PDB file of C-alpha atoms in Angstrom:
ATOM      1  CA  UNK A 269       0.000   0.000   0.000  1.00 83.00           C
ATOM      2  CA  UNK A 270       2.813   2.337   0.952  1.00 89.00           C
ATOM      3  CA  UNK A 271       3.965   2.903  -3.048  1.00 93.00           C
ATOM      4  CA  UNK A 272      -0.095   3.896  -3.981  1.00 95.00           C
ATOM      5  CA  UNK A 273       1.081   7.121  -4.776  1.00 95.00           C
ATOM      6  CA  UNK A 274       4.159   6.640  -6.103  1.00 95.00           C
ATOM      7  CA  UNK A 275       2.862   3.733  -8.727  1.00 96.00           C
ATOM      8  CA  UNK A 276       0.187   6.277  -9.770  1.00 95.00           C
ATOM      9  CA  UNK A 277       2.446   8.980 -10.575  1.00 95.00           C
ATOM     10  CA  UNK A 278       5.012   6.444 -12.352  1.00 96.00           C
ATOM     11  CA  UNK A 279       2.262   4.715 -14.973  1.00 96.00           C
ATOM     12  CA  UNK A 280       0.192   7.944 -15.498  1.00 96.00           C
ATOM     13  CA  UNK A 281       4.213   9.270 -17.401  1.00 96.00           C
ATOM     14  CA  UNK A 282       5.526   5.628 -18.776  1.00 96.00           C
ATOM     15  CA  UNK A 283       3.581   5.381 -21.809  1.00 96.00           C
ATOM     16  CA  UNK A 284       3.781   8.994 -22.918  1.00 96.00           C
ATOM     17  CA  UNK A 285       7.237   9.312 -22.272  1.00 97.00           C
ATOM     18  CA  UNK A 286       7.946   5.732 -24.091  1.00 97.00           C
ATOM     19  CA  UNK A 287       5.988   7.254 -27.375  1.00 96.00           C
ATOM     20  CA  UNK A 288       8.351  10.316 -26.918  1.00 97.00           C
ATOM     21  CA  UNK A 289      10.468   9.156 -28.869  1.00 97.00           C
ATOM     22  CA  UNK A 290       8.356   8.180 -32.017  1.00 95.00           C
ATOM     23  CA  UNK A 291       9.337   9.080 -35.174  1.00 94.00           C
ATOM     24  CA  UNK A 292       6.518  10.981 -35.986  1.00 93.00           C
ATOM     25  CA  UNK A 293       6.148  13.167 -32.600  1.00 93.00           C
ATOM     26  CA  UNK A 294       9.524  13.593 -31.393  1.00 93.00           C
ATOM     27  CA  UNK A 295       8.607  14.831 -28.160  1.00 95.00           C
ATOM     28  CA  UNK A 296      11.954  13.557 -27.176  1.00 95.00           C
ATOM     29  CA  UNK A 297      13.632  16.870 -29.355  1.00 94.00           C
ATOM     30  CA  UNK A 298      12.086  19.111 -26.965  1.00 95.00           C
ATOM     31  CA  UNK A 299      12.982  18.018 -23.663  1.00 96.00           C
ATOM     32  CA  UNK A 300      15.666  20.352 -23.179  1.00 96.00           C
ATOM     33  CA  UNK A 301      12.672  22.985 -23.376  1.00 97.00           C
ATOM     34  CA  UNK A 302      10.490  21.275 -20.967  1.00 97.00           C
ATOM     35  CA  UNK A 303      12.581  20.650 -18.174  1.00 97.00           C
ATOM     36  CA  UNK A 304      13.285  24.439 -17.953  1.00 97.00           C
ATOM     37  CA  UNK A 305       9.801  25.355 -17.962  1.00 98.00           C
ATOM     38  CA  UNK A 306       8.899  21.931 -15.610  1.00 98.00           C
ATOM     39  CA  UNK A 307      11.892  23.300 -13.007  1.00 97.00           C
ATOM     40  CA  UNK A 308      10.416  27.092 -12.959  1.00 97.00           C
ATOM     41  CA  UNK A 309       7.054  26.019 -12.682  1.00 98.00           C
ATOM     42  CA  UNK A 310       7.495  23.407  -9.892  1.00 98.00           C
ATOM     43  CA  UNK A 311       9.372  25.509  -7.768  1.00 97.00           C
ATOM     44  CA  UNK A 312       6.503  27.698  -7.740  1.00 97.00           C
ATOM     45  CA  UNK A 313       3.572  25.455  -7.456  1.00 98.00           C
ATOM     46  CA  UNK A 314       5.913  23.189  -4.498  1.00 97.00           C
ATOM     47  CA  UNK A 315       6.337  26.357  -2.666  1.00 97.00           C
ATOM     48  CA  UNK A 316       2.756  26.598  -2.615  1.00 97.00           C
ATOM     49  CA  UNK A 317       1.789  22.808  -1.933  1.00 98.00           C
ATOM     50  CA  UNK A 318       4.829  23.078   1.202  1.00 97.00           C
ATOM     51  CA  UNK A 319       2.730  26.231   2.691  1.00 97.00           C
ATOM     52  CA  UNK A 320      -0.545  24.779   2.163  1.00 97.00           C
ATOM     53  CA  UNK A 321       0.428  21.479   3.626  1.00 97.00           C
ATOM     54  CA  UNK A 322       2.263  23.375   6.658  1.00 96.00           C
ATOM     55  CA  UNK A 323      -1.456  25.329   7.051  1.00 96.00           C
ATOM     56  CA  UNK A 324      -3.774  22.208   7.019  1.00 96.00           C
ATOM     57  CA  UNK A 325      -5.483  23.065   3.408  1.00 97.00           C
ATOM     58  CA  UNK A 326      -3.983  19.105   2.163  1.00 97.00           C
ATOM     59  CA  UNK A 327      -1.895  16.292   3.810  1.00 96.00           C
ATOM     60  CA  UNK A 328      -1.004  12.896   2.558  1.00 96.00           C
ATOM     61  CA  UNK A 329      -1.549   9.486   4.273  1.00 94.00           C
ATOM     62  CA  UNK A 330       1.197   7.997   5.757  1.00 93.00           C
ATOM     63  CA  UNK A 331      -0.440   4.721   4.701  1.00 94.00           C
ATOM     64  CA  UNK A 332       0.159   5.342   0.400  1.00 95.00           C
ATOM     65  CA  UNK A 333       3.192   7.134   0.715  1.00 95.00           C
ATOM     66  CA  UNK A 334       6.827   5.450   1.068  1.00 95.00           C
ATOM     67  CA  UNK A 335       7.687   7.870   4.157  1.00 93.00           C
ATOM     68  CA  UNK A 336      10.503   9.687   2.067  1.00 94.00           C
ATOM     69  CA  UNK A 337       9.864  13.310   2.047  1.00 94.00           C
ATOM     70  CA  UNK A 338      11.902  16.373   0.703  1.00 90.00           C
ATOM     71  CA  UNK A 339      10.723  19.464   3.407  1.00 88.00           C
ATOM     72  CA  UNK A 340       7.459  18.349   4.612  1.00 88.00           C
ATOM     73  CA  UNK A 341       6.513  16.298   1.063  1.00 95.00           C
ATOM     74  CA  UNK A 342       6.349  12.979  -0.009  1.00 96.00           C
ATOM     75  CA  UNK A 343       8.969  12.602  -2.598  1.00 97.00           C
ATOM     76  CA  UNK A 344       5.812  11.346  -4.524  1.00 97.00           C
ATOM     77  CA  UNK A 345       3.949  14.760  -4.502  1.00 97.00           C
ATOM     78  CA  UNK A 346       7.652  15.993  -5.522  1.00 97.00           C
ATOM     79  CA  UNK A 347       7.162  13.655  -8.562  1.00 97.00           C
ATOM     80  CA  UNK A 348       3.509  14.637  -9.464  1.00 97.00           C
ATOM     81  CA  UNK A 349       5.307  17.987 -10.160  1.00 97.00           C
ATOM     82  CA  UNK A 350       7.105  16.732 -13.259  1.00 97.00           C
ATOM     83  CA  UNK A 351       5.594  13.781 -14.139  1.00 97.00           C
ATOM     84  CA  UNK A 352       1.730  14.810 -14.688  1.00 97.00           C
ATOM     85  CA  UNK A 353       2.636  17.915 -16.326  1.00 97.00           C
ATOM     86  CA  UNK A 354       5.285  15.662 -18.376  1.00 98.00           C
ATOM     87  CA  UNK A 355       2.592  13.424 -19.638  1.00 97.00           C
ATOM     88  CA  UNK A 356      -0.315  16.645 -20.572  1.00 97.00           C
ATOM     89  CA  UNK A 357       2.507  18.823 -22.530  1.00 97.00           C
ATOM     90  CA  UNK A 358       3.104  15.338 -24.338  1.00 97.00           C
ATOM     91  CA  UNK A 359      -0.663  15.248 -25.252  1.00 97.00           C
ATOM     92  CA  UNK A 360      -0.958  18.806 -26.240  1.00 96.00           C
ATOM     93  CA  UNK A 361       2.109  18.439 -28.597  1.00 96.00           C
ATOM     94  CA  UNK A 362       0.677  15.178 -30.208  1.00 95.00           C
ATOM     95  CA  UNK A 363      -2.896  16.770 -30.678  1.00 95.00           C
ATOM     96  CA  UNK A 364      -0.886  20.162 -32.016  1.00 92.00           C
ATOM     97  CA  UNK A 365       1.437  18.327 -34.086  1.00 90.00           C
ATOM     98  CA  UNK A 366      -1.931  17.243 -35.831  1.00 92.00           C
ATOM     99  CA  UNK A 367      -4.129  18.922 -35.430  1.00 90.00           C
ATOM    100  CA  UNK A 368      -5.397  22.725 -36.059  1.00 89.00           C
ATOM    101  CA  UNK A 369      -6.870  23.646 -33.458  1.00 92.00           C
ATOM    102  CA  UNK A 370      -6.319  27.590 -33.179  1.00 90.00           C
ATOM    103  CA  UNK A 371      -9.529  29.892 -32.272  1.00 95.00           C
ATOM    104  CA  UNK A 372     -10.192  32.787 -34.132  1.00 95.00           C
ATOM    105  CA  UNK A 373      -8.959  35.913 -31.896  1.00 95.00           C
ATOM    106  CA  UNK A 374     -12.253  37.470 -30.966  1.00 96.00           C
ATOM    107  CA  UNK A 375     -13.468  33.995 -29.864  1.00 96.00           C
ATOM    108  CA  UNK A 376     -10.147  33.927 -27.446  1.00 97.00           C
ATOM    109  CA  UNK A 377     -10.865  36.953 -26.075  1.00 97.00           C
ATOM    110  CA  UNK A 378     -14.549  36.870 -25.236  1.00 97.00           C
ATOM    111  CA  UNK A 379     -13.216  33.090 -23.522  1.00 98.00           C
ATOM    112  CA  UNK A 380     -10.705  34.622 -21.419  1.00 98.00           C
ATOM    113  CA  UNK A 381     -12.305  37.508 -20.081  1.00 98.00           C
ATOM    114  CA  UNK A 382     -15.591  35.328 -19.317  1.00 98.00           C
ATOM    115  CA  UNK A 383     -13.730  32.429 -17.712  1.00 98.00           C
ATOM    116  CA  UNK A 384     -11.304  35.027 -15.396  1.00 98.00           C
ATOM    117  CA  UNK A 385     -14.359  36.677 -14.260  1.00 98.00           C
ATOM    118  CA  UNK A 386     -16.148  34.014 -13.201  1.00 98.00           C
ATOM    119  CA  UNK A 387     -12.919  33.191 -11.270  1.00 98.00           C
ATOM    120  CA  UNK A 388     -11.945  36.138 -10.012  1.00 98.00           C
ATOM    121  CA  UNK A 389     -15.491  36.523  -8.694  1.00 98.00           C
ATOM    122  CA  UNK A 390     -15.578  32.942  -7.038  1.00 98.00           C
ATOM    123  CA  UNK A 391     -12.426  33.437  -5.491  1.00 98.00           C
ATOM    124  CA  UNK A 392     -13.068  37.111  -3.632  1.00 98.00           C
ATOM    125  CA  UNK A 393     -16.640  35.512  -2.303  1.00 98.00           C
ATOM    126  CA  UNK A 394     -14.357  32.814  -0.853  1.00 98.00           C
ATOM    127  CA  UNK A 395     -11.243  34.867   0.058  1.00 98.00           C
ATOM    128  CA  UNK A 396     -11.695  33.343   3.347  1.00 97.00           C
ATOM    129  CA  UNK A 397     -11.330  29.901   2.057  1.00 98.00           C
ATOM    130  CA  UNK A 398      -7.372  29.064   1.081  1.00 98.00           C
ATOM    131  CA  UNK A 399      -7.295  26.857  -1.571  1.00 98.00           C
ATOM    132  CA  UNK A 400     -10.534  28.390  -3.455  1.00 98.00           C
ATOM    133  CA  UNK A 401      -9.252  31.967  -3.225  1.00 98.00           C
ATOM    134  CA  UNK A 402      -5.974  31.128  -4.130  1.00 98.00           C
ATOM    135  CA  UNK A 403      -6.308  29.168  -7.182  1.00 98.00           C
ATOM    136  CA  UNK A 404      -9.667  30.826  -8.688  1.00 98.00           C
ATOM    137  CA  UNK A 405      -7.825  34.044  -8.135  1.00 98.00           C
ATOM    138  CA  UNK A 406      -4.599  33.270  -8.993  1.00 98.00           C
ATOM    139  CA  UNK A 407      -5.672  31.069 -11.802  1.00 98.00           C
ATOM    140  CA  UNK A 408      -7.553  34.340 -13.107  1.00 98.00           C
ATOM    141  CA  UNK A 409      -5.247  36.569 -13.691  1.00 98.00           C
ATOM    142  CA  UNK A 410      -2.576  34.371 -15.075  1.00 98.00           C
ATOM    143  CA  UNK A 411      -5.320  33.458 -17.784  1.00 98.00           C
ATOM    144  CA  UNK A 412      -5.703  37.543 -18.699  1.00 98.00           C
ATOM    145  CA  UNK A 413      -1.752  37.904 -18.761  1.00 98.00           C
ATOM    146  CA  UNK A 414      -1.663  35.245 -20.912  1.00 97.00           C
ATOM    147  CA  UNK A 415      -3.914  36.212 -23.320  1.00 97.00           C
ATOM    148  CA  UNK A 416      -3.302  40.587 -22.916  1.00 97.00           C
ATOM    149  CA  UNK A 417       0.130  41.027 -21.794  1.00 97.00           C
ATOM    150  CA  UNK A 418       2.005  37.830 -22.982  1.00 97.00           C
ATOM    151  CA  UNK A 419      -0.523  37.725 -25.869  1.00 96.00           C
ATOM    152  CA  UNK A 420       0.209  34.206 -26.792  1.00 95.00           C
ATOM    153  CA  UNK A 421      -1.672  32.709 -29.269  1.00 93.00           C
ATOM    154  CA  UNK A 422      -2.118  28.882 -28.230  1.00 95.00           C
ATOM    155  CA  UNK A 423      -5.066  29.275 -25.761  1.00 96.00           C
ATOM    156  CA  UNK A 424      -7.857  27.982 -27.675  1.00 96.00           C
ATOM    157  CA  UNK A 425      -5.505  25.007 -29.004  1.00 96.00           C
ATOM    158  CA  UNK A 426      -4.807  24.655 -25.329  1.00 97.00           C
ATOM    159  CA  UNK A 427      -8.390  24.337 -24.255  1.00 97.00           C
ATOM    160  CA  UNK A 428      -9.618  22.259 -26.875  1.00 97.00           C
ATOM    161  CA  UNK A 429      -7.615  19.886 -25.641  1.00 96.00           C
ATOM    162  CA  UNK A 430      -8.262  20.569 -21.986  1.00 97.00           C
ATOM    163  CA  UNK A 431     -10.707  18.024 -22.080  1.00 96.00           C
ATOM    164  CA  UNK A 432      -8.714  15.110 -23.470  1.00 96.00           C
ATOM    165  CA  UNK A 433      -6.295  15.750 -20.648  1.00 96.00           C
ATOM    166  CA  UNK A 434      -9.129  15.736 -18.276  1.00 95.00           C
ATOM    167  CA  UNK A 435      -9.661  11.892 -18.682  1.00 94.00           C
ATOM    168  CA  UNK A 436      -6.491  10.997 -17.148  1.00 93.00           C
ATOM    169  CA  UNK A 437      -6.651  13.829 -14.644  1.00 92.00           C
ATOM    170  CA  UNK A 438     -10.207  12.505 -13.349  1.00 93.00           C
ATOM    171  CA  UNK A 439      -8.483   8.760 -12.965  1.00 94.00           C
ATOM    172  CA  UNK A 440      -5.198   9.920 -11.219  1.00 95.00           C
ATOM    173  CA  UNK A 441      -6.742  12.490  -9.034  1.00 94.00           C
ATOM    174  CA  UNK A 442      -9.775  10.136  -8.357  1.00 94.00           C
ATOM    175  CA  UNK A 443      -7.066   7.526  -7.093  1.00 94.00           C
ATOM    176  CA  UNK A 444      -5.321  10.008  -5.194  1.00 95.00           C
ATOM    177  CA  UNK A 445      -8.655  11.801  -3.595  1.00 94.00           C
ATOM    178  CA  UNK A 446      -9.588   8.276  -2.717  1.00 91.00           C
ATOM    179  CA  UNK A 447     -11.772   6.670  -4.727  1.00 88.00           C
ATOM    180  CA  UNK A 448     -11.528   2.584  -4.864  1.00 86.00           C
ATOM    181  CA  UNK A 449      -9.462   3.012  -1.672  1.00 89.00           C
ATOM    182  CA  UNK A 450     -10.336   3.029   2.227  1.00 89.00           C
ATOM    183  CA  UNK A 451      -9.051   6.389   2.699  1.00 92.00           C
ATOM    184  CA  UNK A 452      -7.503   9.238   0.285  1.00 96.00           C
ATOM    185  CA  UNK A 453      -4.097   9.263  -0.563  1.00 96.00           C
ATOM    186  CA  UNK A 454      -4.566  13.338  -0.505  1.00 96.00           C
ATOM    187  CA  UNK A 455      -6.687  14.275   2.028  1.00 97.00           C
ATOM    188  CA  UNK A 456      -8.140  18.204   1.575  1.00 97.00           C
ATOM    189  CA  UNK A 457      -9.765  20.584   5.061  1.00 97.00           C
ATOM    190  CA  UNK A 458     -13.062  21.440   3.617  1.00 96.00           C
ATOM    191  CA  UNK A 459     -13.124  24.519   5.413  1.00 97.00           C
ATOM    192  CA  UNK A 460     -10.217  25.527   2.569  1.00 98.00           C
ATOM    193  CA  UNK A 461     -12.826  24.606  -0.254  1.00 98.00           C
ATOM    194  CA  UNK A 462     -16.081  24.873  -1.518  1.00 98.00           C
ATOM    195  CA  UNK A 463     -16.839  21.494  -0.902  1.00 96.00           C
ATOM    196  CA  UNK A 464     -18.103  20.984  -4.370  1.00 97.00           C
ATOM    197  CA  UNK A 465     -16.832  17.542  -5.422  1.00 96.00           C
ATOM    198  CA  UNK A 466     -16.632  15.579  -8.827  1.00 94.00           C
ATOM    199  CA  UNK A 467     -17.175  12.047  -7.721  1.00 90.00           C
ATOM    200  CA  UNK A 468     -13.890  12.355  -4.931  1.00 95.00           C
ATOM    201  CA  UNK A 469     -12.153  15.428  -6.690  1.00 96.00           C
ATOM    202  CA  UNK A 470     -12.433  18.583  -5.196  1.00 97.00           C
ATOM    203  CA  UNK A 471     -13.649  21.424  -8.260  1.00 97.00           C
ATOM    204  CA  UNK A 472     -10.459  23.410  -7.224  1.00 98.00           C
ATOM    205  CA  UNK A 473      -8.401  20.703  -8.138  1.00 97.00           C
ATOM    206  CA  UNK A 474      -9.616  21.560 -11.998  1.00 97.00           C
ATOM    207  CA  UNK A 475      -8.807  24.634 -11.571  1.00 98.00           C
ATOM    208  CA  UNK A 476      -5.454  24.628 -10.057  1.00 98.00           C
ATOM    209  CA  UNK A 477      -4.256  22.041 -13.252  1.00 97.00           C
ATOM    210  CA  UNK A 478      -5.197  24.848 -15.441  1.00 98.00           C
ATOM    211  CA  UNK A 479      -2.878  27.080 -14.216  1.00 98.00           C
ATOM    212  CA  UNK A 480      -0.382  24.441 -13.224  1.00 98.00           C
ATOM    213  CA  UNK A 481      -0.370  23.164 -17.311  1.00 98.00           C
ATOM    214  CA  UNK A 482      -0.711  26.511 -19.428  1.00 98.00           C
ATOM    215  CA  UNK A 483       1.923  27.884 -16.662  1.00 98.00           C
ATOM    216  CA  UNK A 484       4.418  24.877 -17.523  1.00 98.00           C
ATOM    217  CA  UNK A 485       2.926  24.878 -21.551  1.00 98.00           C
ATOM    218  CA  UNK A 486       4.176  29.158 -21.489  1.00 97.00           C
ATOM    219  CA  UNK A 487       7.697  28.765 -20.161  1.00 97.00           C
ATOM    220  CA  UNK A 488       7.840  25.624 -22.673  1.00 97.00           C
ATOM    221  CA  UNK A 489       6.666  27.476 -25.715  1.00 95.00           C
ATOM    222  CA  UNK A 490       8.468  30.443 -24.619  1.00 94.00           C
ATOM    223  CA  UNK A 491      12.371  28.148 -24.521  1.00 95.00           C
ATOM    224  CA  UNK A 492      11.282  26.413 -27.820  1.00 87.00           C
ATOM    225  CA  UNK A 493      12.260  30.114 -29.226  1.00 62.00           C
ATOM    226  CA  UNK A 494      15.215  31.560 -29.693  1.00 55.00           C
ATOM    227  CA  UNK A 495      16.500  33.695 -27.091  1.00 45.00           C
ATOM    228  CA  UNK A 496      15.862  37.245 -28.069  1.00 43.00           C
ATOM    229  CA  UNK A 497      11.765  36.186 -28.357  1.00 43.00           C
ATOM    230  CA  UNK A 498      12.397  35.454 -24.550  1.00 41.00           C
ATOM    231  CA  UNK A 499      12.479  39.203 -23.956  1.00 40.00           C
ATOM    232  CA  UNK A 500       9.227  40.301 -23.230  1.00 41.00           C
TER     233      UNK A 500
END
């Protein structure tokens, strides 16, 4: 029982990173370019998940975890970090690579601002609840840099594939939030969330992989370019 997590985290990369190296998607090519965006965006999003866990928002059973930790972290929530977001870049290349899935600009635009609204709303009539606030609000406003300051062009291609991601996300994070076990492997305080729940997944947790993947897909796209592009 004590490798739960870590098995989860290890099959949900294996196959993606073992068709990395097809001919025909060469995922393999850009690796150099995702690790650089993987170790920038980690650092920030395990600085959060160490401060959260310190506060009581999450914890991890004892019970699914192998007991090594790095600060107060299973090594295996360490490893979610790089592996998850490993495994969705791979599906958004293979789905760009052939697919054209670009939205018209207008049709980007009236998306964002809809969608960060509704978050930003959400989050300050929950301020007082951690993980809600944080990731509606935070998840917000990265969306409107992305799309009005960065003014990248890959968010419609990003969420038309969303949902393709979202299949493995609901399996993992249904494993992890406990379903088909006796207890979670990731237990969340309610009083941090809205307590709105798909099947064992807390909504937030939708949420905070949107910012967590288009974070990690930016830097990626952004060292794909040559340097002087990197210059905002």
């Amino acid at each position: 029982m004590q490798y739960t997590y870590l098995m989860v985290v290890f099959f949900s990369v294996l196959i993606p990173f073992i068709f990395s190296f097809h001919p025909k998607l060469n995922f393999h090519k850009h690796f150099n370019a995702f690790f650089k965006a993987n170790l920038l965006t980690a650092f920030v999003f395990i600085i959060w998940d160490v401060y959260f866990t310190h506060l009581g928002v999450w914890g991890f059973s004892p019970k699914y975890t192998t007991g090594i930790t790095i600060i107060n972290l299973p090594i295996e929530e360490v490893l979610f970090f790089v592996f998850i977001p490993f495994a969705s870049l791979f599906t958004l290349h293979c789905f760009s690579t052939f697919y054209n899935l670009v939205w018209s600009n207008k049709i980007e635009v009236t998306f964002i601002i809809i969608l960060s609204f509704i978050l930003f709303i959400v989050g300050v009539f929950n301020i007082e609840k951690a993980y809600t606030a944080s990731t509606f609000l935070s998840t917000s406003v990265f969306l409107l840099l992305l799309k009005f300051y960065f003014k990248v062009t890959w968010i419609g291609e990003f969420f038309s594939i969303f949902p393709v991601i979202l299949i493995p996300f609901f399996i993992v994070n249904g494993i992890l939030t406990g379903t088909g076990l006796e207890s979670p492997v990731v237990w969340y305080n309610n009083q941090e969330n809205l307590e709105i729940r798909i099947l064992t997944i807390p909504v937030e947790d939708v949420f905070y992989g949107i910012f967590l993947l288009s974070l990690n897909y930016f830097l990626y796209n952004r060292f794909k370019l040559p340097i002087k592009h990197l210059i905002v």
